[in-house]
Amino acid sequence: LERLGAPVGLKWPNDLVARSSSEIRKLGGILVEADVKHGQTTELLIGLGLNLRRAPSQPQNASDLEAECSRLISAHAVISE
């Protein structure tokens, strides 16, 4: 995402955030789910949610990739990076 121009970071425990000198805005989140059998992790499922465009119901402290990069960005561009 930084190659697309977004100042991205992580905020504990699972927030993907845009950082500027004055504030932190949530861009998305990371979810990890583990399947454990007999005390051993057998599978991990990792999901990523990313705000590509602003939604009308988006909270004030949230942002989107297009706003952070100041340009239109396609989902294909994000996936290919």
PDB file of N, CA and C in Angstrom:
ATOM      1  N   LEU A   1       0.817  -1.198   0.000  1.00  0.00           N
ATOM      2  CA  LEU A   1       0.000   0.000   0.000  1.00  0.00           C
ATOM      3  C   LEU A   1       0.858   1.257   0.000  1.00  0.00           C
ATOM      4  N   GLU A   2       2.028   1.170   0.614  1.00  0.00           N
ATOM      5  CA  GLU A   2       2.920   2.333   0.593  1.00  0.00           C
ATOM      6  C   GLU A   2       3.374   2.651  -0.831  1.00  0.00           C
ATOM      7  N   ARG A   3       3.503   1.622  -1.680  1.00  0.00           N
ATOM      8  CA  ARG A   3       3.865   1.868  -3.084  1.00  0.00           C
ATOM      9  C   ARG A   3       2.784   2.636  -3.830  1.00  0.00           C
ATOM     10  N   LEU A   4       1.548   2.529  -3.345  1.00  0.00           N
ATOM     11  CA  LEU A   4       0.449   3.288  -3.944  1.00  0.00           C
ATOM     12  C   LEU A   4       0.398   4.714  -3.410  1.00  0.00           C
ATOM     13  N   GLY A   5       1.160   5.000  -2.360  1.00  0.00           N
ATOM     14  CA  GLY A   5       1.232   6.349  -1.814  1.00  0.00           C
ATOM     15  C   GLY A   5       0.569   6.549  -0.470  1.00  0.00           C
ATOM     16  N   ALA A   6       0.140   5.478   0.176  1.00  0.00           N
ATOM     17  CA  ALA A   6      -0.532   5.604   1.471  1.00  0.00           C
ATOM     18  C   ALA A   6       0.463   5.396   2.616  1.00  0.00           C
ATOM     19  N   PRO A   7       0.488   6.299   3.603  1.00  0.00           N
ATOM     20  CA  PRO A   7       1.359   6.143   4.768  1.00  0.00           C
ATOM     21  C   PRO A   7       0.741   5.132   5.744  1.00  0.00           C
ATOM     22  N   VAL A   8       1.027   3.866   5.540  1.00  0.00           N
ATOM     23  CA  VAL A   8       0.334   2.784   6.253  1.00  0.00           C
ATOM     24  C   VAL A   8       1.137   2.277   7.440  1.00  0.00           C
ATOM     25  N   GLY A   9       0.409   1.907   8.498  1.00  0.00           N
ATOM     26  CA  GLY A   9       1.028   1.299   9.667  1.00  0.00           C
ATOM     27  C   GLY A   9       0.048   0.350  10.329  1.00  0.00           C
ATOM     28  N   LEU A  10       0.486  -0.282  11.388  1.00  0.00           N
ATOM     29  CA  LEU A  10      -0.354  -1.185  12.167  1.00  0.00           C
ATOM     30  C   LEU A  10      -0.575  -0.597  13.547  1.00  0.00           C
ATOM     31  N   LYS A  11      -1.780  -0.770  14.065  1.00  0.00           N
ATOM     32  CA  LYS A  11      -2.098  -0.354  15.427  1.00  0.00           C
ATOM     33  C   LYS A  11      -2.623  -1.590  16.149  1.00  0.00           C
ATOM     34  N   TRP A  12      -2.066  -1.875  17.285  1.00  0.00           N
ATOM     35  CA  TRP A  12      -2.428  -3.064  18.053  1.00  0.00           C
ATOM     36  C   TRP A  12      -3.922  -3.053  18.350  1.00  0.00           C
ATOM     37  N   PRO A  13      -4.626  -4.152  18.266  1.00  0.00           N
ATOM     38  CA  PRO A  13      -4.116  -5.474  17.908  1.00  0.00           C
ATOM     39  C   PRO A  13      -4.257  -5.808  16.437  1.00  0.00           C
ATOM     40  N   ASN A  14      -5.194  -5.158  15.705  1.00  0.00           N
ATOM     41  CA  ASN A  14      -5.388  -5.623  14.331  1.00  0.00           C
ATOM     42  C   ASN A  14      -5.817  -4.540  13.355  1.00  0.00           C
ATOM     43  N   ASP A  15      -5.580  -3.290  13.678  1.00  0.00           N
ATOM     44  CA  ASP A  15      -6.001  -2.209  12.791  1.00  0.00           C
ATOM     45  C   ASP A  15      -4.918  -1.863  11.781  1.00  0.00           C
ATOM     46  N   LEU A  16      -5.338  -1.662  10.550  1.00  0.00           N
ATOM     47  CA  LEU A  16      -4.485  -1.144   9.497  1.00  0.00           C
ATOM     48  C   LEU A  16      -4.794   0.346   9.432  1.00  0.00           C
ATOM     49  N   VAL A  17      -3.791   1.198   9.646  1.00  0.00           N
ATOM     50  CA  VAL A  17      -4.040   2.632   9.796  1.00  0.00           C
ATOM     51  C   VAL A  17      -3.191   3.473   8.860  1.00  0.00           C
ATOM     52  N   ALA A  18      -3.712   4.662   8.562  1.00  0.00           N
ATOM     53  CA  ALA A  18      -2.957   5.682   7.841  1.00  0.00           C
ATOM     54  C   ALA A  18      -2.431   6.645   8.893  1.00  0.00           C
ATOM     55  N   ARG A  19      -1.163   6.950   8.831  1.00  0.00           N
ATOM     56  CA  ARG A  19      -0.542   7.819   9.833  1.00  0.00           C
ATOM     57  C   ARG A  19      -0.103   9.127   9.187  1.00  0.00           C
ATOM     58  N   SER A  20      -0.404  10.203   9.866  1.00  0.00           N
ATOM     59  CA  SER A  20       0.140  11.501   9.490  1.00  0.00           C
ATOM     60  C   SER A  20       0.744  12.101  10.753  1.00  0.00           C
ATOM     61  N   SER A  21       1.300  13.277  10.645  1.00  0.00           N
ATOM     62  CA  SER A  21       1.950  13.874  11.812  1.00  0.00           C
ATOM     63  C   SER A  21       0.952  14.214  12.915  1.00  0.00           C
ATOM     64  N   SER A  22      -0.316  14.411  12.570  1.00  0.00           N
ATOM     65  CA  SER A  22      -1.274  14.865  13.575  1.00  0.00           C
ATOM     66  C   SER A  22      -2.326  13.833  13.975  1.00  0.00           C
ATOM     67  N   GLU A  23      -2.527  12.778  13.200  1.00  0.00           N
ATOM     68  CA  GLU A  23      -3.593  11.841  13.535  1.00  0.00           C
ATOM     69  C   GLU A  23      -3.369  10.455  12.928  1.00  0.00           C
ATOM     70  N   ILE A  24      -4.159   9.512  13.441  1.00  0.00           N
ATOM     71  CA  ILE A  24      -4.170   8.145  12.927  1.00  0.00           C
ATOM     72  C   ILE A  24      -5.597   7.853  12.490  1.00  0.00           C
ATOM     73  N   ARG A  25      -5.758   7.373  11.249  1.00  0.00           N
ATOM     74  CA  ARG A  25      -7.074   7.064  10.715  1.00  0.00           C
ATOM     75  C   ARG A  25      -7.119   5.593  10.300  1.00  0.00           C
ATOM     76  N   LYS A  26      -8.197   4.914  10.647  1.00  0.00           N
ATOM     77  CA  LYS A  26      -8.315   3.487  10.346  1.00  0.00           C
ATOM     78  C   LYS A  26      -8.631   3.271   8.869  1.00  0.00           C
ATOM     79  N   LEU A  27      -7.798   2.444   8.212  1.00  0.00           N
ATOM     80  CA  LEU A  27      -7.993   2.077   6.809  1.00  0.00           C
ATOM     81  C   LEU A  27      -8.644   0.703   6.663  1.00  0.00           C
ATOM     82  N   GLY A  28      -8.471  -0.140   7.655  1.00  0.00           N
ATOM     83  CA  GLY A  28      -9.006  -1.492   7.560  1.00  0.00           C
ATOM     84  C   GLY A  28      -8.577  -2.317   8.754  1.00  0.00           C
ATOM     85  N   GLY A  29      -8.657  -3.617   8.586  1.00  0.00           N
ATOM     86  CA  GLY A  29      -8.299  -4.500   9.682  1.00  0.00           C
ATOM     87  C   GLY A  29      -7.812  -5.845   9.205  1.00  0.00           C
ATOM     88  N   ILE A  30      -7.142  -6.540  10.097  1.00  0.00           N
ATOM     89  CA  ILE A  30      -6.601  -7.872   9.831  1.00  0.00           C
ATOM     90  C   ILE A  30      -7.233  -8.830  10.827  1.00  0.00           C
ATOM     91  N   LEU A  31      -7.678  -9.969  10.334  1.00  0.00           N
ATOM     92  CA  LEU A  31      -8.277 -10.992  11.176  1.00  0.00           C
ATOM     93  C   LEU A  31      -7.519 -12.296  10.961  1.00  0.00           C
ATOM     94  N   VAL A  32      -7.103 -12.922  12.043  1.00  0.00           N
ATOM     95  CA  VAL A  32      -6.427 -14.220  11.972  1.00  0.00           C
ATOM     96  C   VAL A  32      -7.202 -15.198  12.832  1.00  0.00           C
ATOM     97  N   GLU A  33      -7.537 -16.329  12.243  1.00  0.00           N
ATOM     98  CA  GLU A  33      -8.261 -17.375  12.958  1.00  0.00           C
ATOM     99  C   GLU A  33      -7.439 -18.660  12.855  1.00  0.00           C
ATOM    100  N   ALA A  34      -7.248 -19.318  13.985  1.00  0.00           N
ATOM    101  CA  ALA A  34      -6.435 -20.544  14.023  1.00  0.00           C
ATOM    102  C   ALA A  34      -7.310 -21.749  14.323  1.00  0.00           C
ATOM    103  N   ASP A  35      -6.984 -22.869  13.695  1.00  0.00           N
ATOM    104  CA  ASP A  35      -7.616 -24.151  13.996  1.00  0.00           C
ATOM    105  C   ASP A  35      -6.574 -24.962  14.766  1.00  0.00           C
ATOM    106  N   VAL A  36      -6.905 -25.287  16.003  1.00  0.00           N
ATOM    107  CA  VAL A  36      -5.961 -25.994  16.868  1.00  0.00           C
ATOM    108  C   VAL A  36      -6.525 -27.370  17.202  1.00  0.00           C
ATOM    109  N   LYS A  37      -5.710 -28.393  16.982  1.00  0.00           N
ATOM    110  CA  LYS A  37      -6.088 -29.764  17.313  1.00  0.00           C
ATOM    111  C   LYS A  37      -4.973 -30.394  18.131  1.00  0.00           C
ATOM    112  N   HIS A  38      -5.344 -30.907  19.291  1.00  0.00           N
ATOM    113  CA  HIS A  38      -4.380 -31.568  20.179  1.00  0.00           C
ATOM    114  C   HIS A  38      -3.209 -30.651  20.518  1.00  0.00           C
ATOM    115  N   GLY A  39      -3.518 -29.367  20.742  1.00  0.00           N
ATOM    116  CA  GLY A  39      -2.483 -28.415  21.128  1.00  0.00           C
ATOM    117  C   GLY A  39      -1.604 -27.936  19.988  1.00  0.00           C
ATOM    118  N   GLN A  40      -1.899 -28.314  18.761  1.00  0.00           N
ATOM    119  CA  GLN A  40      -1.104 -27.915  17.594  1.00  0.00           C
ATOM    120  C   GLN A  40      -1.960 -27.077  16.647  1.00  0.00           C
ATOM    121  N   THR A  41      -1.404 -26.014  16.146  1.00  0.00           N
ATOM    122  CA  THR A  41      -2.106 -25.224  15.137  1.00  0.00           C
ATOM    123  C   THR A  41      -2.016 -25.972  13.820  1.00  0.00           C
ATOM    124  N   THR A  42      -3.176 -26.329  13.279  1.00  0.00           N
ATOM    125  CA  THR A  42      -3.196 -27.094  12.029  1.00  0.00           C
ATOM    126  C   THR A  42      -3.493 -26.221  10.817  1.00  0.00           C
ATOM    127  N   GLU A  43      -4.202 -25.125  11.024  1.00  0.00           N
ATOM    128  CA  GLU A  43      -4.527 -24.219   9.923  1.00  0.00           C
ATOM    129  C   GLU A  43      -4.612 -22.785  10.439  1.00  0.00           C
ATOM    130  N   LEU A  44      -4.263 -21.851   9.587  1.00  0.00           N
ATOM    131  CA  LEU A  44      -4.453 -20.426   9.868  1.00  0.00           C
ATOM    132  C   LEU A  44      -5.238 -19.820   8.719  1.00  0.00           C
ATOM    133  N   LEU A  45      -6.217 -19.036   9.052  1.00  0.00           N
ATOM    134  CA  LEU A  45      -6.978 -18.289   8.061  1.00  0.00           C
ATOM    135  C   LEU A  45      -6.711 -16.818   8.339  1.00  0.00           C
ATOM    136  N   ILE A  46      -6.209 -16.111   7.329  1.00  0.00           N
ATOM    137  CA  ILE A  46      -5.862 -14.706   7.489  1.00  0.00           C
ATOM    138  C   ILE A  46      -6.713 -13.888   6.533  1.00  0.00           C
ATOM    139  N   GLY A  47      -7.427 -12.909   7.077  1.00  0.00           N
ATOM    140  CA  GLY A  47      -8.269 -12.048   6.264  1.00  0.00           C
ATOM    141  C   GLY A  47      -7.862 -10.595   6.408  1.00  0.00           C
ATOM    142  N   LEU A  48      -8.066  -9.840   5.343  1.00  0.00           N
ATOM    143  CA  LEU A  48      -7.722  -8.423   5.333  1.00  0.00           C
ATOM    144  C   LEU A  48      -8.901  -7.644   4.771  1.00  0.00           C
ATOM    145  N   GLY A  49      -9.357  -6.665   5.524  1.00  0.00           N
ATOM    146  CA  GLY A  49     -10.398  -5.764   5.046  1.00  0.00           C
ATOM    147  C   GLY A  49      -9.790  -4.394   4.845  1.00  0.00           C
ATOM    148  N   LEU A  50     -10.087  -3.761   3.722  1.00  0.00           N
ATOM    149  CA  LEU A  50      -9.468  -2.482   3.383  1.00  0.00           C
ATOM    150  C   LEU A  50     -10.531  -1.531   2.841  1.00  0.00           C
ATOM    151  N   ASN A  51     -10.579  -0.329   3.375  1.00  0.00           N
ATOM    152  CA  ASN A  51     -11.492   0.703   2.867  1.00  0.00           C
ATOM    153  C   ASN A  51     -10.870   1.310   1.609  1.00  0.00           C
ATOM    154  N   LEU A  52     -11.396   0.944   0.463  1.00  0.00           N
ATOM    155  CA  LEU A  52     -10.877   1.468  -0.801  1.00  0.00           C
ATOM    156  C   LEU A  52     -11.473   2.837  -1.106  1.00  0.00           C
ATOM    157  N   ARG A  53     -12.793   2.957  -0.912  1.00  0.00           N
ATOM    158  CA  ARG A  53     -13.511   4.211  -1.135  1.00  0.00           C
ATOM    159  C   ARG A  53     -14.323   4.570   0.098  1.00  0.00           C
ATOM    160  N   ARG A  54     -14.581   5.819   0.273  1.00  0.00           N
ATOM    161  CA  ARG A  54     -15.354   6.314   1.422  1.00  0.00           C
ATOM    162  C   ARG A  54     -16.797   5.825   1.357  1.00  0.00           C
ATOM    163  N   ALA A  55     -17.262   5.297   2.461  1.00  0.00           N
ATOM    164  CA  ALA A  55     -18.658   4.878   2.591  1.00  0.00           C
ATOM    165  C   ALA A  55     -19.421   5.953   3.361  1.00  0.00           C
ATOM    166  N   PRO A  56     -20.694   6.176   3.033  1.00  0.00           N
ATOM    167  CA  PRO A  56     -21.468   7.201   3.758  1.00  0.00           C
ATOM    168  C   PRO A  56     -21.523   6.953   5.267  1.00  0.00           C
ATOM    169  N   SER A  57     -21.500   5.698   5.661  1.00  0.00           N
ATOM    170  CA  SER A  57     -21.613   5.365   7.087  1.00  0.00           C
ATOM    171  C   SER A  57     -20.254   5.241   7.782  1.00  0.00           C
ATOM    172  N   GLN A  58     -19.191   5.613   7.117  1.00  0.00           N
ATOM    173  CA  GLN A  58     -17.843   5.477   7.668  1.00  0.00           C
ATOM    174  C   GLN A  58     -17.652   6.400   8.868  1.00  0.00           C
ATOM    175  N   PRO A  59     -17.110   5.887   9.987  1.00  0.00           N
ATOM    176  CA  PRO A  59     -16.880   6.722  11.175  1.00  0.00           C
ATOM    177  C   PRO A  59     -15.882   7.859  10.904  1.00  0.00           C
ATOM    178  N   GLN A  60     -15.922   8.888  11.737  1.00  0.00           N
ATOM    179  CA  GLN A  60     -15.055  10.057  11.579  1.00  0.00           C
ATOM    180  C   GLN A  60     -13.571   9.700  11.613  1.00  0.00           C
ATOM    181  N   ASN A  61     -13.187   8.732  12.453  1.00  0.00           N
ATOM    182  CA  ASN A  61     -11.757   8.399  12.586  1.00  0.00           C
ATOM    183  C   ASN A  61     -11.296   7.395  11.541  1.00  0.00           C
ATOM    184  N   ALA A  62     -12.151   7.093  10.566  1.00  0.00           N
ATOM    185  CA  ALA A  62     -11.791   6.155   9.501  1.00  0.00           C
ATOM    186  C   ALA A  62     -11.373   6.927   8.261  1.00  0.00           C
ATOM    187  N   SER A  63     -10.685   6.234   7.386  1.00  0.00           N
ATOM    188  CA  SER A  63     -10.282   6.825   6.118  1.00  0.00           C
ATOM    189  C   SER A  63     -10.393   5.756   5.042  1.00  0.00           C
ATOM    190  N   ASP A  64     -10.001   6.118   3.850  1.00  0.00           N
ATOM    191  CA  ASP A  64      -9.999   5.164   2.748  1.00  0.00           C
ATOM    192  C   ASP A  64      -8.746   5.388   1.912  1.00  0.00           C
ATOM    193  N   LEU A  65      -8.382   4.377   1.152  1.00  0.00           N
ATOM    194  CA  LEU A  65      -7.139   4.415   0.397  1.00  0.00           C
ATOM    195  C   LEU A  65      -7.127   5.542  -0.632  1.00  0.00           C
ATOM    196  N   GLU A  66      -8.256   5.771  -1.297  1.00  0.00           N
ATOM    197  CA  GLU A  66      -8.296   6.833  -2.300  1.00  0.00           C
ATOM    198  C   GLU A  66      -8.058   8.209  -1.668  1.00  0.00           C
ATOM    199  N   ALA A  67      -8.606   8.443  -0.496  1.00  0.00           N
ATOM    200  CA  ALA A  67      -8.387   9.728   0.186  1.00  0.00           C
ATOM    201  C   ALA A  67      -6.928   9.879   0.602  1.00  0.00           C
ATOM    202  N   GLU A  68      -6.343   8.813   1.104  1.00  0.00           N
ATOM    203  CA  GLU A  68      -4.949   8.877   1.561  1.00  0.00           C
ATOM    204  C   GLU A  68      -3.977   9.068   0.406  1.00  0.00           C
ATOM    205  N   CYS A  69      -4.313   8.547  -0.765  1.00  0.00           N
ATOM    206  CA  CYS A  69      -3.435   8.668  -1.933  1.00  0.00           C
ATOM    207  C   CYS A  69      -3.803   9.848  -2.821  1.00  0.00           C
ATOM    208  N   SER A  70      -4.931  10.502  -2.522  1.00  0.00           N
ATOM    209  CA  SER A  70      -5.425  11.658  -3.287  1.00  0.00           C
ATOM    210  C   SER A  70      -5.618  11.339  -4.766  1.00  0.00           C
ATOM    211  N   ARG A  71      -6.122  10.125  -5.038  1.00  0.00           N
ATOM    212  CA  ARG A  71      -6.413   9.738  -6.422  1.00  0.00           C
ATOM    213  C   ARG A  71      -7.308   8.506  -6.423  1.00  0.00           C
ATOM    214  N   LEU A  72      -7.908   8.228  -7.566  1.00  0.00           N
ATOM    215  CA  LEU A  72      -8.716   7.021  -7.711  1.00  0.00           C
ATOM    216  C   LEU A  72      -7.799   5.806  -7.751  1.00  0.00           C
ATOM    217  N   ILE A  73      -8.201   4.753  -7.078  1.00  0.00           N
ATOM    218  CA  ILE A  73      -7.410   3.516  -7.039  1.00  0.00           C
ATOM    219  C   ILE A  73      -8.352   2.344  -7.274  1.00  0.00           C
ATOM    220  N   SER A  74      -7.969   1.451  -8.161  1.00  0.00           N
ATOM    221  CA  SER A  74      -8.792   0.275  -8.445  1.00  0.00           C
ATOM    222  C   SER A  74      -8.420  -0.859  -7.486  1.00  0.00           C
ATOM    223  N   ALA A  75      -9.376  -1.723  -7.247  1.00  0.00           N
ATOM    224  CA  ALA A  75      -9.104  -2.913  -6.418  1.00  0.00           C
ATOM    225  C   ALA A  75      -8.014  -3.745  -7.069  1.00  0.00           C
ATOM    226  N   HIS A  76      -7.993  -3.793  -8.382  1.00  0.00           N
ATOM    227  CA  HIS A  76      -6.966  -4.557  -9.104  1.00  0.00           C
ATOM    228  C   HIS A  76      -5.572  -4.022  -8.783  1.00  0.00           C
ATOM    229  N   ALA A  77      -5.433  -2.694  -8.716  1.00  0.00           N
ATOM    230  CA  ALA A  77      -4.128  -2.086  -8.402  1.00  0.00           C
ATOM    231  C   ALA A  77      -3.672  -2.490  -7.003  1.00  0.00           C
ATOM    232  N   VAL A  78      -4.598  -2.564  -6.061  1.00  0.00           N
ATOM    233  CA  VAL A  78      -4.253  -2.944  -4.688  1.00  0.00           C
ATOM    234  C   VAL A  78      -3.816  -4.402  -4.632  1.00  0.00           C
ATOM    235  N   ILE A  79      -4.573  -5.262  -5.291  1.00  0.00           N
ATOM    236  CA  ILE A  79      -4.263  -6.697  -5.282  1.00  0.00           C
ATOM    237  C   ILE A  79      -2.936  -6.978  -5.986  1.00  0.00           C
ATOM    238  N   SER A  80      -2.661  -6.276  -7.064  1.00  0.00           N
ATOM    239  CA  SER A  80      -1.433  -6.550  -7.823  1.00  0.00           C
ATOM    240  C   SER A  80      -0.188  -6.038  -7.115  1.00  0.00           C
ATOM    241  N   GLU A  81      -0.330  -5.108  -6.188  1.00  0.00           N
ATOM    242  CA  GLU A  81       0.823  -4.622  -5.421  1.00  0.00           C
ATOM    243  C   GLU A  81       1.135  -5.617  -4.331  1.00  0.00           C
TER     244      GLU A  81
END
